[in-house]
Amino acid sequence: MLITTSTLAPLADAAEAAPPSGALRALPAGDLAYTRLLIGLELLMVDFYTQAIASKRLRRGAHADARVALVNESEHYTYLAGAITAAGGTPLGAADVTFSYPSGSFYSAASVTSLAVTLELQALGTYLGAPGNLTSAVLQTAVAQITASEAQHLSAFYTHTGAPAFYQAFPDALTIAEASDALDAYTS
């Protein structure tokens, strides 16, 4: 059954969740590397949802979910960029990277929602692979929260394709190398 209403909008209004309030200071090299990868992923997601909305191909419910997802992805980016800044670094910004998508990605509602599922699977796998490799408890908590958000996005867009909202008890986690390779497929 194809869902035509927003599944994320009620969740966005229901809770005022916030990232962890603990101080992020100097981060070890491994935490910085993963955070930089996650920032690249969030920039991809912001770019994708911006283009998906601008394509005007999404049906009403999917369009509303894309708008919520765009806000969420922007908030994830802001938090992670703040972690890099707090550690004394300069985060990657939208002007620093160019993304490209497979031909026809924004041609129809089906192509846009299909790519949303693909990218959200990548995002979920990337975030699932991160916590065991991070040492900062504050960053681990934020990554756990973002992982839950990405799972919500994935479920919402699965329903917009007519597929079940969820089916895996243990979704696949990506290693940092697998996540980096998956991200590279969309950079030019």
CSV table of C-alpha atoms in Angstrom, one decimal:
chain,number,residue,atom,x,y,z
A,1,MET,CA,0.0,0.0,0.0
A,2,LEU,CA,1.4,3.4,-1.0
A,3,ILE,CA,1.2,6.0,1.8
A,4,THR,CA,0.1,9.5,0.7
A,5,THR,CA,0.3,11.3,4.0
A,6,SER,CA,3.3,12.5,6.0
A,7,THR,CA,4.6,10.0,8.5
A,8,LEU,CA,7.4,12.3,9.9
A,9,ALA,CA,5.5,15.6,10.4
A,10,PRO,CA,3.6,14.4,13.5
A,11,LEU,CA,6.8,13.2,15.0
A,12,ALA,CA,8.5,16.5,14.4
A,13,ASP,CA,5.7,18.3,16.3
A,14,ALA,CA,5.4,15.7,19.1
A,15,ALA,CA,8.8,16.2,20.7
A,16,GLU,CA,11.4,18.9,21.1
A,17,ALA,CA,14.4,16.6,21.2
A,18,ALA,CA,17.8,18.2,21.5
A,19,PRO,CA,21.4,16.9,21.0
A,20,PRO,CA,23.4,16.1,24.1
A,21,SER,CA,24.4,19.2,26.1
A,22,GLY,CA,27.8,17.9,27.2
A,23,ALA,CA,30.9,19.8,26.1
A,24,LEU,CA,32.7,18.7,23.1
A,25,ARG,CA,36.3,19.6,23.3
A,26,ALA,CA,39.4,18.1,21.7
A,27,LEU,CA,38.4,14.9,19.9
A,28,PRO,CA,40.8,12.0,19.2
A,29,ALA,CA,41.8,11.5,15.6
A,30,GLY,CA,39.4,8.6,15.1
A,31,ASP,CA,36.4,10.6,16.4
A,32,LEU,CA,37.4,13.5,14.1
A,33,ALA,CA,37.7,11.2,11.1
A,34,TYR,CA,34.3,9.7,11.7
A,35,THR,CA,32.7,13.1,12.3
A,36,ARG,CA,34.2,14.4,9.1
A,37,LEU,CA,32.7,11.5,7.2
A,38,LEU,CA,29.3,12.1,8.9
A,39,ILE,CA,29.4,15.7,7.9
A,40,GLY,CA,30.0,14.7,4.3
A,41,LEU,CA,27.0,12.4,4.5
A,42,GLU,CA,24.8,15.1,6.1
A,43,LEU,CA,25.8,17.5,3.3
A,44,LEU,CA,24.7,14.9,0.8
A,45,MET,CA,21.4,14.4,2.5
A,46,VAL,CA,20.7,18.2,2.7
A,47,ASP,CA,21.6,18.5,-1.0
A,48,PHE,CA,19.4,15.6,-1.9
A,49,TYR,CA,16.4,16.7,0.0
A,50,THR,CA,16.8,20.3,-1.3
A,51,GLN,CA,16.8,18.9,-4.8
A,52,ALA,CA,14.0,16.5,-4.1
A,53,ILE,CA,11.7,19.2,-2.9
A,54,ALA,CA,12.7,21.6,-5.7
A,55,SER,CA,11.9,18.9,-8.3
A,56,LYS,CA,8.2,19.2,-7.4
A,57,ARG,CA,7.8,15.5,-8.2
A,58,LEU,CA,6.9,14.2,-4.7
A,59,ARG,CA,3.4,13.5,-3.7
A,60,ARG,CA,2.0,15.5,-0.8
A,61,GLY,CA,2.9,13.1,2.0
A,62,ALA,CA,6.4,12.4,0.6
A,63,HIS,CA,6.9,16.1,0.1
A,64,ALA,CA,6.0,16.9,3.7
A,65,ASP,CA,8.3,14.1,4.9
A,66,ALA,CA,11.2,15.4,2.7
A,67,ARG,CA,10.7,18.8,4.3
A,68,VAL,CA,11.0,17.4,7.8
A,69,ALA,CA,13.9,15.2,6.8
A,70,LEU,CA,15.7,18.3,5.3
A,71,VAL,CA,15.3,20.1,8.6
A,72,ASN,CA,16.5,17.1,10.5
A,73,GLU,CA,19.6,16.6,8.2
A,74,SER,CA,20.4,20.3,8.6
A,75,GLU,CA,20.3,20.0,12.4
A,76,HIS,CA,22.5,17.0,12.2
A,77,TYR,CA,25.0,18.9,10.1
A,78,THR,CA,25.0,21.9,12.4
A,79,TYR,CA,25.7,19.7,15.5
A,80,LEU,CA,28.5,17.7,13.8
A,81,ALA,CA,30.0,20.9,12.3
A,82,GLY,CA,29.9,22.4,15.8
A,83,ALA,CA,31.8,19.3,17.1
A,84,ILE,CA,34.6,19.9,14.6
A,85,THR,CA,34.7,23.6,15.4
A,86,ALA,CA,34.8,22.9,19.2
A,87,ALA,CA,37.8,20.6,18.5
A,88,GLY,CA,39.5,23.5,16.8
A,89,GLY,CA,38.9,22.4,13.2
A,90,THR,CA,37.0,23.8,10.2
A,91,PRO,CA,34.1,21.7,9.1
A,92,LEU,CA,33.4,20.9,5.4
A,93,GLY,CA,30.6,23.2,4.1
A,94,ALA,CA,28.2,23.0,1.2
A,95,ALA,CA,30.4,25.1,-1.0
A,96,ASP,CA,33.3,22.6,-0.5
A,97,VAL,CA,31.7,19.7,-2.3
A,98,THR,CA,29.6,19.0,-5.4
A,99,PHE,CA,27.2,16.1,-5.5
A,100,SER,CA,26.0,14.2,-8.5
A,101,TYR,CA,23.1,11.7,-8.8
A,102,PRO,CA,22.3,9.0,-11.2
A,103,SER,CA,20.5,10.1,-14.4
A,104,GLY,CA,16.7,10.3,-13.9
A,105,SER,CA,17.0,10.6,-10.1
A,106,PHE,CA,14.5,13.5,-9.9
A,107,TYR,CA,12.4,12.6,-12.9
A,108,SER,CA,9.4,11.1,-11.1
A,109,ALA,CA,8.0,10.6,-7.6
A,110,ALA,CA,9.0,7.0,-7.8
A,111,SER,CA,12.6,7.8,-8.8
A,112,VAL,CA,12.9,10.4,-6.0
A,113,THR,CA,11.5,8.2,-3.3
A,114,SER,CA,13.6,5.3,-4.5
A,115,LEU,CA,16.8,7.4,-4.2
A,116,ALA,CA,15.6,8.6,-0.8
A,117,VAL,CA,15.4,5.0,0.4
A,118,THR,CA,18.9,4.3,-1.1
A,119,LEU,CA,20.4,7.3,0.6
A,120,GLU,CA,18.7,6.7,3.9
A,121,LEU,CA,19.9,3.1,3.9
A,122,GLN,CA,23.4,4.5,3.4
A,123,ALA,CA,22.9,7.0,6.2
A,124,LEU,CA,21.5,4.4,8.6
A,125,GLY,CA,24.4,2.0,7.9
A,126,THR,CA,27.0,4.8,8.3
A,127,TYR,CA,25.6,5.9,11.6
A,128,LEU,CA,25.2,2.3,12.8
A,129,GLY,CA,28.9,1.7,12.1
A,130,ALA,CA,30.0,4.8,14.0
A,131,PRO,CA,29.3,4.4,17.8
A,132,GLY,CA,31.7,1.5,18.4
A,133,ASN,CA,34.4,3.5,16.8
A,134,LEU,CA,33.9,6.8,18.8
A,135,THR,CA,35.4,7.4,22.2
A,136,SER,CA,33.6,10.7,23.1
A,137,ALA,CA,30.5,9.8,25.2
A,138,VAL,CA,28.8,13.0,24.1
A,139,LEU,CA,29.4,12.3,20.5
A,140,GLN,CA,28.3,8.7,20.9
A,141,THR,CA,25.0,9.9,22.4
A,142,ALA,CA,24.5,12.4,19.5
A,143,VAL,CA,25.2,9.7,16.9
A,144,ALA,CA,22.7,7.3,18.6
A,145,GLN,CA,20.1,10.1,18.4
A,146,ILE,CA,20.9,10.8,14.7
A,147,THR,CA,20.8,7.0,14.0
A,148,ALA,CA,17.2,6.9,15.3
A,149,SER,CA,16.3,9.9,13.2
A,150,GLU,CA,17.8,8.3,10.0
A,151,ALA,CA,15.8,5.1,10.8
A,152,GLN,CA,12.6,7.2,11.0
A,153,HIS,CA,13.4,8.8,7.6
A,154,LEU,CA,14.1,5.4,6.0
A,155,SER,CA,10.8,4.0,7.4
A,156,ALA,CA,8.8,7.0,6.1
A,157,PHE,CA,10.3,6.7,2.6
A,158,TYR,CA,9.9,2.9,2.5
A,159,THR,CA,6.2,3.5,3.0
A,160,HIS,CA,6.1,6.1,0.2
A,161,THR,CA,7.5,3.4,-2.2
A,162,GLY,CA,4.7,1.0,-1.1
A,163,ALA,CA,7.2,-1.2,0.8
A,164,PRO,CA,6.8,-2.2,4.5
A,165,ALA,CA,8.1,0.5,6.8
A,166,PHE,CA,10.6,-1.9,8.4
A,167,TYR,CA,11.6,-5.5,8.1
A,168,GLN,CA,15.2,-5.9,9.5
A,169,ALA,CA,15.7,-6.6,13.2
A,170,PHE,CA,19.4,-5.9,12.7
A,171,PRO,CA,20.1,-3.4,9.8
A,172,ASP,CA,23.6,-3.6,8.3
A,173,ALA,CA,26.3,-1.3,9.8
A,174,LEU,CA,28.9,0.0,7.4
A,175,THR,CA,32.6,0.3,8.2
A,176,ILE,CA,34.2,3.7,7.8
A,177,ALA,CA,35.7,2.4,4.5
A,178,GLU,CA,32.4,1.1,3.2
A,179,ALA,CA,30.6,4.4,4.2
A,180,SER,CA,33.3,6.5,2.5
A,181,ASP,CA,33.1,4.5,-0.7
A,182,ALA,CA,29.3,4.8,-0.7
A,183,LEU,CA,29.6,8.6,-0.2
A,184,ASP,CA,32.2,8.8,-3.0
A,185,ALA,CA,29.6,7.5,-5.4
A,186,TYR,CA,27.7,10.8,-5.1
A,187,THR,CA,30.6,13.2,-5.2
A,188,SER,CA,32.1,14.6,-8.4
